[in-house]
Structures are given as structure tokens and as C-alpha cells.
Coordinates of C-alpha atoms in Angstrom, one line a residue:
X16 CA -34.8 -24.2 -37.8
X17 CA -35.0 -25.0 -34.2
X18 CA -32.0 -24.2 -32.0
X19 CA -31.0 -24.3 -28.3
X20 CA -29.8 -21.0 -26.7
X21 CA -28.0 -22.1 -23.7
X22 CA -24.5 -22.6 -25.2
X23 CA -22.2 -25.3 -25.9
X24 CA -22.0 -27.8 -23.2
X25 CA -18.4 -28.4 -23.0
X26 CA -16.6 -29.7 -19.6
X27 CA -13.8 -28.2 -18.4
X28 CA -11.4 -31.2 -19.1
X29 CA -12.4 -31.0 -22.9
X30 CA -12.1 -27.2 -22.8
X31 CA -8.7 -27.5 -21.3
X32 CA -7.4 -30.0 -24.0
X33 CA -8.8 -28.1 -26.8
X34 CA -7.2 -25.0 -25.6
X35 CA -3.8 -26.7 -25.1
X36 CA -4.1 -28.3 -28.6
X37 CA -5.7 -25.5 -30.6
X38 CA -2.6 -24.4 -32.6
X39 CA -2.0 -28.1 -33.6
X40 CA -5.7 -28.7 -34.3
X41 CA -7.2 -25.6 -35.9
X42 CA -6.0 -23.3 -38.6
X43 CA -8.0 -21.1 -40.9
X44 CA -6.5 -20.5 -44.6
X45 CA -7.6 -17.7 -46.9
X46 CA -7.6 -20.1 -50.0
X47 CA -9.9 -22.7 -48.3
X48 CA -13.3 -22.4 -46.8
X49 CA -13.9 -23.0 -43.1
X50 CA -17.2 -24.4 -43.4
X51 CA -19.3 -25.6 -46.2
X52 CA -23.2 -25.9 -45.4
X53 CA -25.4 -28.1 -47.4
X54 CA -29.0 -27.7 -46.9
X55 CA -31.9 -30.1 -47.9
X56 CA -35.3 -29.2 -48.4
X57 CA -38.4 -31.2 -48.1
X58 CA -42.0 -30.2 -49.3
X59 CA -45.2 -31.6 -50.7
X60 CA -46.9 -30.6 -53.8
X61 CA -50.5 -29.7 -54.4
X62 CA -51.1 -33.5 -54.6
X63 CA -49.4 -34.5 -51.5
X64 CA -46.4 -35.8 -53.0
X65 CA -43.1 -35.2 -51.1
X66 CA -40.0 -34.0 -52.9
X67 CA -36.5 -33.2 -51.7
X68 CA -34.2 -30.5 -52.9
X69 CA -30.6 -30.3 -52.4
X70 CA -29.1 -26.9 -52.2
X71 CA -25.7 -26.0 -53.6
X72 CA -23.1 -25.9 -50.6
X73 CA -22.6 -22.6 -49.2
X74 CA -18.9 -21.9 -48.2
X75 CA -18.6 -19.9 -45.0
X76 CA -15.2 -18.4 -43.9
X77 CA -15.3 -16.8 -40.4
X78 CA -17.8 -15.9 -37.7
X79 CA -19.2 -13.2 -39.3
X80 CA -20.4 -15.3 -42.7
X81 CA -21.7 -18.2 -40.4
X82 CA -23.9 -15.5 -38.5
X83 CA -25.2 -14.2 -41.5
X84 CA -26.1 -17.7 -42.6
X85 CA -28.0 -18.1 -39.2
X86 CA -29.8 -14.8 -39.7
X87 CA -31.1 -15.6 -43.3
X88 CA -32.1 -19.1 -42.2
X89 CA -35.8 -18.8 -42.2
X90 CA -36.8 -21.4 -44.7
X91 CA -39.4 -23.7 -42.9
X92 CA -38.9 -26.4 -45.6
X93 CA -35.3 -26.9 -44.5
X94 CA -35.1 -30.4 -42.8
X95 CA -31.4 -31.1 -43.0
X96 CA -28.3 -29.3 -42.5
X97 CA -24.8 -30.5 -43.2
X98 CA -21.8 -28.6 -41.8
X99 CA -18.6 -30.0 -43.3
X100 CA -15.3 -29.3 -41.9
X101 CA -12.2 -30.4 -43.9
X102 CA -8.6 -30.6 -43.9
X103 CA -6.0 -30.7 -46.5
X104 CA -4.1 -34.0 -45.2
X105 CA -4.9 -36.4 -42.4
X106 CA -1.9 -35.3 -40.4
X107 CA -2.5 -31.5 -40.8
X108 CA -4.6 -29.3 -39.0
X109 CA -8.5 -28.5 -39.7
X110 CA -9.3 -25.7 -42.1
X111 CA -11.1 -23.9 -39.5
X112 CA -10.5 -21.6 -36.6
X113 CA -11.0 -22.2 -33.0
X114 CA -13.3 -19.3 -32.7
X115 CA -15.5 -20.6 -35.7
X116 CA -15.9 -24.0 -34.2
X117 CA -16.6 -22.9 -30.7
X118 CA -19.3 -20.7 -32.2
X119 CA -20.6 -23.3 -34.4
X120 CA -20.9 -26.0 -31.5
X121 CA -22.4 -23.2 -29.1
X122 CA -25.2 -22.1 -31.6
X123 CA -26.1 -25.6 -32.0
X124 CA -25.6 -26.6 -28.2
X125 CA -23.3 -29.6 -29.1
X126 CA -22.8 -32.0 -26.3
X127 CA -19.5 -32.2 -24.8
X128 CA -18.4 -35.5 -26.1
X129 CA -18.1 -34.2 -29.8
X130 CA -15.2 -32.2 -28.4
X131 CA -13.5 -35.5 -27.9
X132 CA -14.3 -36.5 -31.2
X133 CA -12.6 -33.3 -32.6
X134 CA -9.5 -33.8 -30.5
X135 CA -8.6 -36.8 -32.4
X136 CA -7.7 -34.8 -35.6
X137 CA -4.9 -32.2 -35.9
X138 CA -1.2 -32.6 -36.1
X139 CA 0.2 -35.6 -34.3
X140 CA 3.8 -37.0 -33.6
X141 CA 2.4 -40.5 -33.5
X142 CA -1.1 -42.3 -33.8
X143 CA -2.6 -43.9 -30.6
X144 CA -5.8 -46.0 -31.2
X145 CA -6.7 -45.7 -27.6
X146 CA -7.2 -41.8 -27.9
X147 CA -10.3 -42.3 -30.2
X148 CA -13.5 -42.1 -28.2
X149 CA -16.4 -44.6 -28.5
X150 CA -19.9 -43.9 -29.8
X151 CA -22.1 -41.7 -27.6
X152 CA -25.6 -40.9 -27.6
X153 CA -27.6 -38.2 -25.7
X154 CA -31.5 -37.6 -25.4
X155 CA -32.8 -34.7 -23.6
X156 CA -36.7 -33.8 -23.4
X157 CA -37.9 -30.3 -22.6
X158 CA -41.3 -28.4 -22.8
X159 CA -40.7 -27.7 -26.3
X160 CA -39.0 -30.5 -28.0
X161 CA -37.2 -33.9 -27.7
X162 CA -33.6 -33.7 -28.6
X163 CA -31.5 -36.9 -29.6
X164 CA -27.7 -36.3 -30.2
X165 CA -25.1 -38.9 -31.8
X166 CA -21.4 -38.3 -31.7
X167 CA -18.8 -40.9 -33.0
X168 CA -15.4 -41.4 -34.8
X169 CA -15.4 -44.0 -37.4
X170 CA -12.0 -45.2 -39.1
X171 CA -11.3 -46.3 -42.6
X172 CA -8.3 -47.7 -44.5
X173 CA -7.0 -46.3 -47.7
X174 CA -4.1 -46.9 -49.8
X175 CA -1.3 -44.2 -49.8
X176 CA 0.9 -45.7 -52.6
X177 CA 4.0 -45.8 -50.2
X178 CA 6.8 -48.0 -51.7
X179 CA 6.9 -51.6 -49.9
X180 CA 10.6 -52.5 -50.7
X181 CA 11.6 -50.2 -47.7
X182 CA 9.3 -51.8 -45.0
X183 CA 6.8 -49.0 -45.2
X184 CA 3.0 -49.8 -45.1
X185 CA 1.1 -49.1 -48.3
X186 CA -2.1 -48.4 -46.3
X187 CA -3.0 -45.4 -44.0
X188 CA -5.7 -45.3 -41.4
X189 CA -8.1 -42.2 -41.9
X190 CA -11.1 -40.9 -39.6
X191 CA -14.4 -39.1 -39.9
X192 CA -15.7 -37.4 -37.1
X193 CA -19.8 -37.4 -37.2
X194 CA -22.3 -35.2 -34.9
X195 CA -26.0 -35.7 -35.7
X196 CA -28.8 -33.8 -33.7
X197 CA -32.3 -34.4 -34.1
X198 CA -35.0 -32.4 -32.8
X199 CA -38.5 -33.6 -32.6
X200 CA -41.1 -30.8 -31.5
X201 CA -43.8 -32.0 -29.2
X202 CA -46.7 -33.1 -31.1
X203 CA -45.1 -32.5 -34.4
X204 CA -46.9 -35.7 -35.9
X205 CA -50.2 -34.5 -34.9
X206 CA -49.7 -30.9 -35.9
X207 CA -47.4 -31.8 -39.1
X208 CA -44.5 -30.0 -37.5
X209 CA -41.4 -31.3 -39.3
X210 CA -38.5 -32.6 -37.1
X211 CA -35.1 -31.3 -38.0
X212 CA -31.5 -32.6 -38.4
X213 CA -28.1 -31.0 -37.8
X214 CA -24.9 -32.8 -39.0
X215 CA -21.5 -31.7 -38.5
X216 CA -18.9 -33.9 -40.3
X217 CA -15.2 -33.8 -39.8
X218 CA -12.9 -34.7 -42.5
X219 CA -15.4 -36.9 -44.4
X220 CA -14.0 -38.6 -47.7
X221 CA -14.7 -37.6 -51.2
X222 CA -16.4 -40.7 -51.9
X223 CA -18.6 -40.5 -48.7
X224 CA -19.6 -36.7 -49.7
X225 CA -20.2 -37.8 -53.3
X226 CA -22.3 -40.6 -52.3
X227 CA -24.3 -38.4 -49.9
X228 CA -25.0 -35.7 -52.8
X229 CA -26.1 -38.3 -55.2
X230 CA -28.3 -40.3 -52.9
X231 CA -30.2 -38.0 -50.7
X232 CA -32.4 -36.5 -53.3
X233 CA -33.2 -40.0 -54.4
X234 CA -34.7 -41.0 -50.9
X235 CA -38.0 -39.5 -51.1
X236 CA -40.7 -41.2 -48.8
X237 CA -44.2 -41.2 -49.4
X238 CA -45.2 -40.1 -45.9
X239 CA -43.3 -38.0 -43.3
X240 CA -40.8 -40.5 -42.2
X241 CA -37.6 -38.5 -42.6
X242 CA -35.7 -41.7 -43.5
X243 CA -33.0 -39.7 -45.4
X244 CA -31.6 -38.6 -41.8
X245 CA -29.9 -41.8 -41.5
X246 CA -28.8 -42.1 -45.2
X247 CA -25.8 -39.9 -44.1
X248 CA -24.5 -42.3 -41.6
X249 CA -25.2 -45.1 -44.1
X250 CA -22.9 -43.6 -46.7
X251 CA -20.2 -42.8 -44.2
X252 CA -20.3 -46.5 -42.9
X253 CA -20.5 -48.0 -46.3
X254 CA -17.4 -46.0 -47.2
X255 CA -15.6 -46.9 -44.0
X256 CA -16.1 -50.7 -44.7
X257 CA -14.6 -50.8 -48.1
X258 CA -10.8 -51.2 -47.7
X259 CA -10.5 -53.6 -44.6
X260 CA -10.8 -56.7 -46.7
X261 CA -7.9 -55.7 -49.1
X262 CA -5.9 -54.5 -46.1
X263 CA -6.5 -57.8 -44.6
X264 CA -5.4 -59.5 -47.4
X265 CA -2.0 -57.5 -47.7
X266 CA -1.3 -58.3 -44.0
X267 CA -1.8 -61.9 -44.6
X268 CA 0.2 -61.9 -47.6
X269 CA 3.2 -60.2 -45.8
X270 CA 2.8 -62.8 -42.9
X271 CA 2.9 -65.7 -45.4
X272 CA 6.0 -64.4 -47.3
X273 CA 8.0 -64.6 -44.0
X274 CA 6.2 -67.8 -43.0
X275 CA 7.0 -69.6 -46.1
X276 CA 10.8 -69.1 -45.7
X277 CA 10.8 -71.1 -42.6
X278 CA 7.9 -73.7 -43.4
X279 CA 9.9 -75.1 -46.8
X280 CA 13.2 -75.0 -45.0
X281 CA 14.8 -78.6 -44.7
X282 CA 16.6 -78.2 -41.4
X283 CA 18.2 -81.8 -41.8
X284 CA 19.9 -80.8 -45.2
X285 CA 23.4 -81.0 -45.4
X286 CA 26.0 -79.4 -47.7
X287 CA 28.5 -81.1 -50.0
X288 CA 30.9 -82.0 -47.4
X289 CA 28.4 -83.5 -45.2
X290 CA 28.2 -80.6 -42.8
X291 CA 25.0 -79.2 -41.5
X292 CA 23.7 -76.3 -43.6
X293 CA 23.7 -72.9 -42.0
X294 CA 20.2 -71.7 -41.0
X295 CA 19.7 -68.1 -40.1
X296 CA 16.7 -66.3 -38.8
X297 CA 17.2 -62.6 -39.3
X298 CA 16.4 -59.8 -37.0
X299 CA 14.7 -57.9 -40.0
X300 CA 12.1 -60.8 -40.0
X301 CA 11.3 -60.4 -36.4
X302 CA 11.2 -56.7 -36.6
X303 CA 8.7 -57.3 -39.4
X304 CA 6.5 -59.8 -37.8
X305 CA 6.5 -57.3 -34.6
X306 CA 5.3 -54.5 -36.9
X307 CA 2.7 -56.8 -38.5
X308 CA 1.5 -57.7 -35.1
X309 CA 1.1 -54.0 -34.3
X310 CA -0.8 -53.1 -37.3
X311 CA -3.3 -56.2 -36.6
X312 CA -3.6 -54.9 -32.8
X313 CA -4.5 -51.5 -34.1
X314 CA -7.0 -52.9 -36.6
X315 CA -8.6 -55.0 -33.9
X316 CA -9.2 -52.0 -31.6
X317 CA -10.6 -50.2 -34.6
X318 CA -13.0 -52.9 -35.7
X319 CA -14.2 -53.4 -32.1
X320 CA -15.1 -49.9 -31.9
X321 CA -16.7 -49.8 -35.4
X322 CA -19.0 -52.9 -34.5
X323 CA -20.3 -51.1 -31.5
X324 CA -20.7 -47.8 -33.2
X325 CA -22.4 -49.3 -36.2
X326 CA -24.7 -51.2 -34.0
X327 CA -25.6 -48.2 -31.9
X328 CA -26.3 -46.3 -35.1
X329 CA -28.8 -49.0 -35.8
X330 CA -30.4 -48.7 -32.5
X331 CA -30.6 -45.1 -32.9
X332 CA -32.3 -45.2 -36.5
X333 CA -34.8 -47.9 -34.6
X334 CA -35.6 -45.2 -32.2
X335 CA -36.0 -42.5 -34.8
X336 CA -38.3 -44.8 -36.7
X337 CA -40.2 -45.3 -33.6
X338 CA -40.7 -41.5 -33.0
X339 CA -41.3 -40.6 -36.7
X340 CA -43.2 -43.6 -38.2
X341 CA -44.7 -45.1 -35.1
X342 CA -42.7 -48.2 -35.4
X343 CA -45.1 -49.9 -38.1
X344 CA -42.3 -51.7 -39.7
X345 CA -43.7 -50.9 -43.2
X346 CA -41.5 -47.6 -43.6
X347 CA -38.2 -47.0 -45.4
X348 CA -36.6 -46.8 -41.9
X349 CA -36.9 -50.5 -41.4
X350 CA -34.8 -51.1 -44.6
X351 CA -32.2 -48.5 -43.0
X352 CA -32.2 -50.7 -39.6
X353 CA -31.7 -53.8 -41.5
X354 CA -28.6 -52.3 -43.4
X355 CA -27.1 -51.2 -40.3
X356 CA -27.5 -54.7 -39.0
X357 CA -25.7 -56.0 -42.3
X358 CA -22.9 -53.4 -41.8
X359 CA -22.3 -54.6 -38.1
X360 CA -22.4 -58.3 -39.2
X361 CA -19.7 -57.4 -41.9
X362 CA -17.7 -55.7 -39.6
X363 CA -18.0 -58.5 -36.9
X364 CA -16.7 -60.7 -39.8
X365 CA -13.7 -58.4 -40.5
X366 CA -13.1 -58.6 -36.9
X367 CA -13.2 -62.3 -36.5
X368 CA -10.7 -62.6 -39.5
X369 CA -8.5 -60.0 -37.9
X370 CA -8.3 -62.2 -34.8
X371 CA -7.3 -65.4 -36.8
X372 CA -4.9 -63.2 -38.8
X373 CA -3.1 -62.1 -35.4
X374 CA -3.1 -66.0 -34.4
X375 CA -1.1 -66.6 -37.7
X376 CA 1.3 -63.9 -37.1
X377 CA 1.9 -65.1 -33.4
X378 CA 2.4 -68.6 -34.7
X379 CA 5.0 -67.4 -37.2
X380 CA 6.6 -65.6 -34.3
X381 CA 6.7 -68.7 -32.4
X382 CA 7.9 -70.6 -35.2
X383 CA 11.0 -68.0 -35.6
X384 CA 11.5 -68.5 -31.8
X385 CA 11.6 -72.4 -31.9
X386 CA 14.0 -72.1 -34.8
X387 CA 16.1 -69.7 -33.0
X388 CA 16.1 -72.0 -30.1
X389 CA 17.1 -75.0 -32.1
X390 CA 20.0 -73.0 -33.7
X391 CA 21.1 -71.9 -30.3
X392 CA 21.0 -75.6 -29.1
X393 CA 22.9 -76.7 -32.2
X394 CA 25.5 -74.1 -31.5
X395 CA 25.6 -75.0 -27.7
X396 CA 26.1 -78.7 -28.9
X397 CA 28.8 -77.7 -31.4
X398 CA 30.6 -75.5 -28.6
X399 CA 30.4 -78.4 -26.5
X400 CA 32.1 -80.8 -28.8
X401 CA 34.9 -77.9 -29.4
X402 CA 35.3 -77.6 -25.7
X403 CA 35.6 -81.4 -25.5
X404 CA 38.5 -81.4 -28.3
X405 CA 40.2 -78.5 -26.5
X406 CA 40.3 -80.4 -23.3
X407 CA 41.7 -83.3 -25.0
X408 CA 44.4 -81.1 -26.7
X409 CA 45.1 -79.7 -23.5
X410 CA 45.5 -83.2 -21.9
X411 CA 47.9 -84.2 -24.8
X412 CA 49.7 -80.8 -24.2
X413 CA 50.3 -81.5 -20.5
X414 CA 51.7 -84.9 -21.3
X415 CA 54.2 -83.5 -24.1
X416 CA 55.1 -80.8 -21.5
X417 CA 55.9 -83.5 -18.8
X418 CA 58.0 -85.5 -21.5
X419 CA 59.7 -82.4 -22.5
X420 CA 60.5 -81.9 -18.6
X421 CA 61.9 -85.5 -18.5
X422 CA 64.0 -84.9 -21.6
X423 CA 65.4 -81.7 -20.4
X424 CA 66.4 -83.5 -17.0
X425 CA 68.1 -86.2 -18.9
X426 CA 69.9 -83.6 -21.0
X427 CA 71.0 -81.8 -17.9
X428 CA 72.4 -84.9 -16.4
X429 CA 74.2 -85.6 -19.7
X430 CA 75.6 -81.9 -19.6
X431 CA 76.7 -82.4 -16.2
X432 CA 78.3 -85.6 -17.0
X433 CA 80.1 -83.9 -19.8
X434 CA 81.4 -81.0 -17.8
X435 CA 82.8 -83.4 -15.4
X436 CA 84.8 -85.4 -18.0
X437 CA 85.7 -82.2 -20.3
X438 CA 89.0 -81.5 -18.2
X439 CA 90.2 -85.1 -18.6
X440 CA 89.2 -84.9 -22.3
X441 CA 90.9 -81.8 -23.0
X442 CA 94.0 -83.1 -21.0
X443 CA 94.0 -86.3 -22.9
X444 CA 93.6 -84.7 -26.2
X445 CA 96.4 -82.2 -25.4
X446 CA 98.9 -85.0 -24.5
X447 CA 97.8 -87.3 -27.5
X448 CA 99.2 -84.5 -29.9
X449 CA 102.5 -84.6 -31.6
X450 CA 103.6 -81.5 -29.3
X451 CA 103.6 -83.7 -26.1
X452 CA 105.8 -87.4 -26.5
X453 CA 108.1 -89.6 -24.5
X454 CA 111.6 -89.6 -25.6
X455 CA 114.0 -92.8 -25.6
X456 CA 114.5 -92.6 -21.9
X457 CA 110.9 -92.9 -21.1
X458 CA 110.6 -89.1 -20.1
X459 CA 107.8 -86.5 -20.9
X460 CA 109.2 -84.1 -23.5
X461 CA 107.1 -81.1 -24.8
X462 CA 108.1 -79.9 -28.4
X463 CA 109.3 -76.5 -28.9
X464 CA 106.7 -75.9 -31.5
X465 CA 103.8 -76.1 -28.7
X466 CA 103.2 -72.4 -29.2
X467 CA 101.5 -73.0 -32.5
X468 CA 98.7 -74.7 -30.6
X469 CA 98.2 -71.7 -28.5
X470 CA 98.6 -69.3 -31.5
X471 CA 95.8 -71.1 -33.4
X472 CA 93.5 -71.9 -30.3
X473 CA 93.3 -68.5 -29.1
X474 CA 92.2 -66.7 -32.0
X475 CA 89.5 -69.4 -32.8
X476 CA 88.1 -69.0 -29.5
X477 CA 87.9 -65.4 -29.7
X478 CA 86.4 -65.8 -33.2
X479 CA 83.9 -68.0 -31.7
X480 CA 82.8 -65.8 -28.8
X481 CA 82.5 -62.6 -31.3
X482 CA 80.3 -64.5 -33.9
X483 CA 78.0 -65.8 -31.1
X484 CA 77.8 -62.2 -29.7
X485 CA 77.0 -60.8 -33.0
X486 CA 74.4 -63.1 -34.0
X487 CA 72.6 -62.6 -30.5
X488 CA 72.9 -58.6 -31.1
X489 CA 71.6 -58.9 -34.6
X490 CA 68.4 -60.8 -33.3
X491 CA 67.8 -58.2 -30.6
X492 CA 68.2 -55.3 -33.2
X493 CA 65.8 -57.0 -35.8
X494 CA 63.0 -57.4 -33.0
X495 CA 63.3 -53.6 -32.0
X496 CA 63.3 -52.5 -35.5
X497 CA 60.2 -54.5 -36.4
X498 CA 58.3 -53.3 -33.5
X499 CA 58.9 -50.0 -34.5
X500 CA 57.8 -50.5 -38.1
X501 CA 54.7 -52.2 -36.6
X502 CA 53.8 -49.2 -34.6
X503 CA 54.6 -46.8 -37.5
X504 CA 52.0 -48.8 -39.7
X505 CA 49.6 -48.4 -37.1
X506 CA 49.9 -44.7 -36.9
X507 CA 49.8 -44.2 -40.7
X508 CA 46.9 -46.7 -41.2
X509 CA 44.2 -43.9 -41.9
X510 CA 46.6 -42.5 -44.3
X511 CA 47.9 -45.4 -46.2
X512 CA 46.3 -48.4 -47.6
X513 CA 47.2 -51.9 -46.5
X514 CA 49.6 -52.7 -49.3
X515 CA 51.4 -49.6 -48.4
X516 CA 51.5 -50.4 -44.7
X517 CA 53.1 -53.9 -45.4
X518 CA 55.8 -52.9 -47.7
X519 CA 58.1 -51.1 -44.9
X520 CA 57.9 -54.1 -42.8
X521 CA 59.2 -56.4 -45.7
X522 CA 61.7 -53.9 -46.7
X523 CA 63.1 -54.0 -43.0
X524 CA 63.0 -57.6 -42.9
X525 CA 65.1 -57.8 -46.0
X526 CA 67.7 -55.2 -44.7
X527 CA 67.9 -57.0 -41.4
X528 CA 68.6 -60.3 -43.3
X529 CA 71.2 -58.9 -45.4
X530 CA 72.9 -57.3 -42.5
X531 CA 72.7 -60.5 -40.4
X532 CA 73.9 -62.5 -43.5
X533 CA 77.9 -63.6 -42.9
X534 CA 80.4 -62.2 -45.1

């Protein structure tokens, strides 16, 4: 195996971020291996036929075991090495220590862009699609060999079995980090020296790993084309494309569910009394549409990155074909190139559908907005009519107040006239009684029983004044007691139920009525 010895090429920015996130990104576990190394051997028999042998994975725990594997790696028939780093959950740390991953990248002289791919894993508070780096390739030539490197993060969508009745998304976005290094010794085709490949896979899916293990031994070329190098990329890309169609179908169903409630709504329908039926655009619908729009925006970013990554993987495969097969076009590499072109076309189709789906969600949002504007207009019109009715009523009240003022003025005049004639009326009434009369001589004579008038009138006057005073006094008492009862009810509102609050007020009212009732 050809190795570089100048160490991992890590820029200071990536190193600082890795150091800052190391506790949230890397954590080794005793019950899970930090690395798994799968080796693929390729050789020819006596008849010149090629054969591929897949070695059982070797579990590596720590730097010491990794160094032992490196020291015993002297098999010249080894053509592909696949290092796999896993994690238990997509939101947890990688099952590897920082020292081990740093040593692995240094041994294979991994270029710095792959650190940016690794930094997208680990514990996160929230996902940000713009944190994921794009595809990156690197080519170097030295006196001994030519080195091609690829690094990218590819996303996939998987069901997570979350309940949908609480507004949760039953799909989750997962990612896989891929690093591929191809070393071509100078003059390797003329000297029959094999090229070698090193893969570092970060959190691949179980389906992708199973596909790689099943398909790699079957890809045996008749000549030294090494077409199986890009079979690993093909398995990962194929697995990443599986769920997007179902995810888009779910998003469309959620959008239609909200849109159909408004599209089939008869706005002009009226109730039993001929009044307009109430129409409500709930805040939950608006929030759900915004949530769906965010999902689709993230999907657009992911699919756009996937289109670019898959296209550039195909270009790297074409470059590998030109180097290994002299670009004859009759080798298995050409089929791989066509496969990547089909995958890129499929991803572009999903991207176009996502754009149309986003337009549908935005049109539904516009419909909700227009319905809200319509409802606001109807409410404004109703308020205008209510204001007009209130103005008419106010004008009528002004007229009634003016009429009442005129009536009060007339009553005042009548009262003054009555007061003017009251003394004359009292005097005339007094002289019209039997207590005052003319005698036979025509003289005015007052009866000796005139005291009866005074005895009867004075007590009646006093009784009238006392009755008025008591009535007025009882009204003041009733008002004061009623206010105290209401204040007590408010203070005891948290300790008593409403029927109990109303009972003292009714009892007090009955008691006051009883007291005020004349006996």
C-alpha cells in the first residue's frame, strides 16, 4: 500500500473548529469499535483471470490497534481499503476518539476539506443545511505517483416513525461523509503495478454497507480496469436517492390537506337566518404551511448539492477511466459513468419537483393571505355598518335629550306657576272649610273647633317628612351594603364557586327589601 508521510494537511481554521467541537463530535465507547477496516484483494490466477476477494472486517479500537494493522499491511494484492466510522444515532457523537481519527487522517495524508465534512456530524442543537460543504476534489502529482482525492457529504431521507398527529415530521434527514483517495504509481500500466484506493466512510447506512459487501466481489473485470473503485460511490449514491420521492409525496399530501379546506369552501354560502357563514383561517394552518415551506427549502439546498456532487463523481469516474483504461469506452468504467449520469438526472428531476412543490405551498400561503384579507374586509364593512348605526342612534339620543330638556323647562315653568298660586290656593281652601264662615250680620267668624285642623294637619305633615326621609335613607343603605357584598365576592372568588358568590348578594337584597317594606 502506497502511503504519504508528510502528515495530514489541515488548515488552522478547520483544526480550531475540530478542537472546539471535539467533545460534541468524538467519543469512543468500550462496547463499540472505533473503526472497521474492510480490505479487498484482487489477483490473477495461472490462466490470467481476475478474482476479487473481500476480507472480513477488522475491528479497531484505538491508535495502538490501528498501528498494528498498518505494520502488518504488507499484502501486495490489496487494492481497496475501506475504513468505516459509525455512530449510534444521527444526533450523537461519532464512535471514535479525536486522537484516533486524527492519526488515521495523518497516516493517509487526507486533504483538509474532509475535516469540513467530519465537522457536520456530532451533537447539534439544530440542523443548518448551509453548514454542509460541497463536493471537493484534489489532484496531485509527485515523482513517484499521481494522487486523486474526493470528499463530499451526501444526504438521504429516512422515515423515523414519528406520530403525525402532533405536527411532527415522520421523516428525518441523514448524511454520510465519504473520502476516496486513489494512488496511481508512475508507469503502473506498463509495469503492471496496481493502483490503490482508500475509502473513509463516516456514518454510512446499513443498506449501503450491505450493498457494498454484496456487489464488490461480483464486479470482476477481465482486465486491469479497477472499475470496482467507484462501485462504493454508486452504492452510497443509490441508497441516498431512495427516499426522496416518498418524502416529496408526503409533503404534497400535507400541502393538499390544507389547501383543500379552502379550495372547496363556499364563501357566499349563508346560514339559516340568511346571515353570512363565519370563515376562519386558523393560525395553525399558517404555521404548518410555513413549516412545510422550510422543509422544502432545506430539500432544495440538499438536492442542489446532490446534483453537483453526483455530477462531479461521474467526472472523477471518467478521469479514473482515462487513467486506468486509456479511455477506450469499452470497459466497465463506461457503464459506471452512465450510471452516475442517470443518478444526476434523477436527482435533477427530484430538484425540479421540489421547486414545483414549493410554488404550490407558496400559492396556498397566498390563498390563505387573500382569504384573511377578504375576512378582514368583511369585518371592516361590518364595523362600518355598526358605526353608521351607532351614529344614527347617537343622533336620535341627541334629539331625545333636547326634547327632554324642553319638557324639563316646561315642567319648571309649570312648577313656578304652581308655586305662585300655592299660597292663594291654601288660603282659599282654608276659608272654604266649615271652620270659617260669615254670620248673619255678614261678618267673618272663625269656629271654636279650628284647632282640629291644626291637630290633624301638623302630624300628617311630620309623618310625610319622616316617611320621605326613611325611604331616602334606606336607598343609601342598600347601595352601601350592595357594594360591600360585591367587594367580598371578588375577594373570595378564588375560594368559592360562582353560585356561592351570588348567594350572599341575593340574601342581602331580600333583607333590604324586607327592611324597606312599610309595615
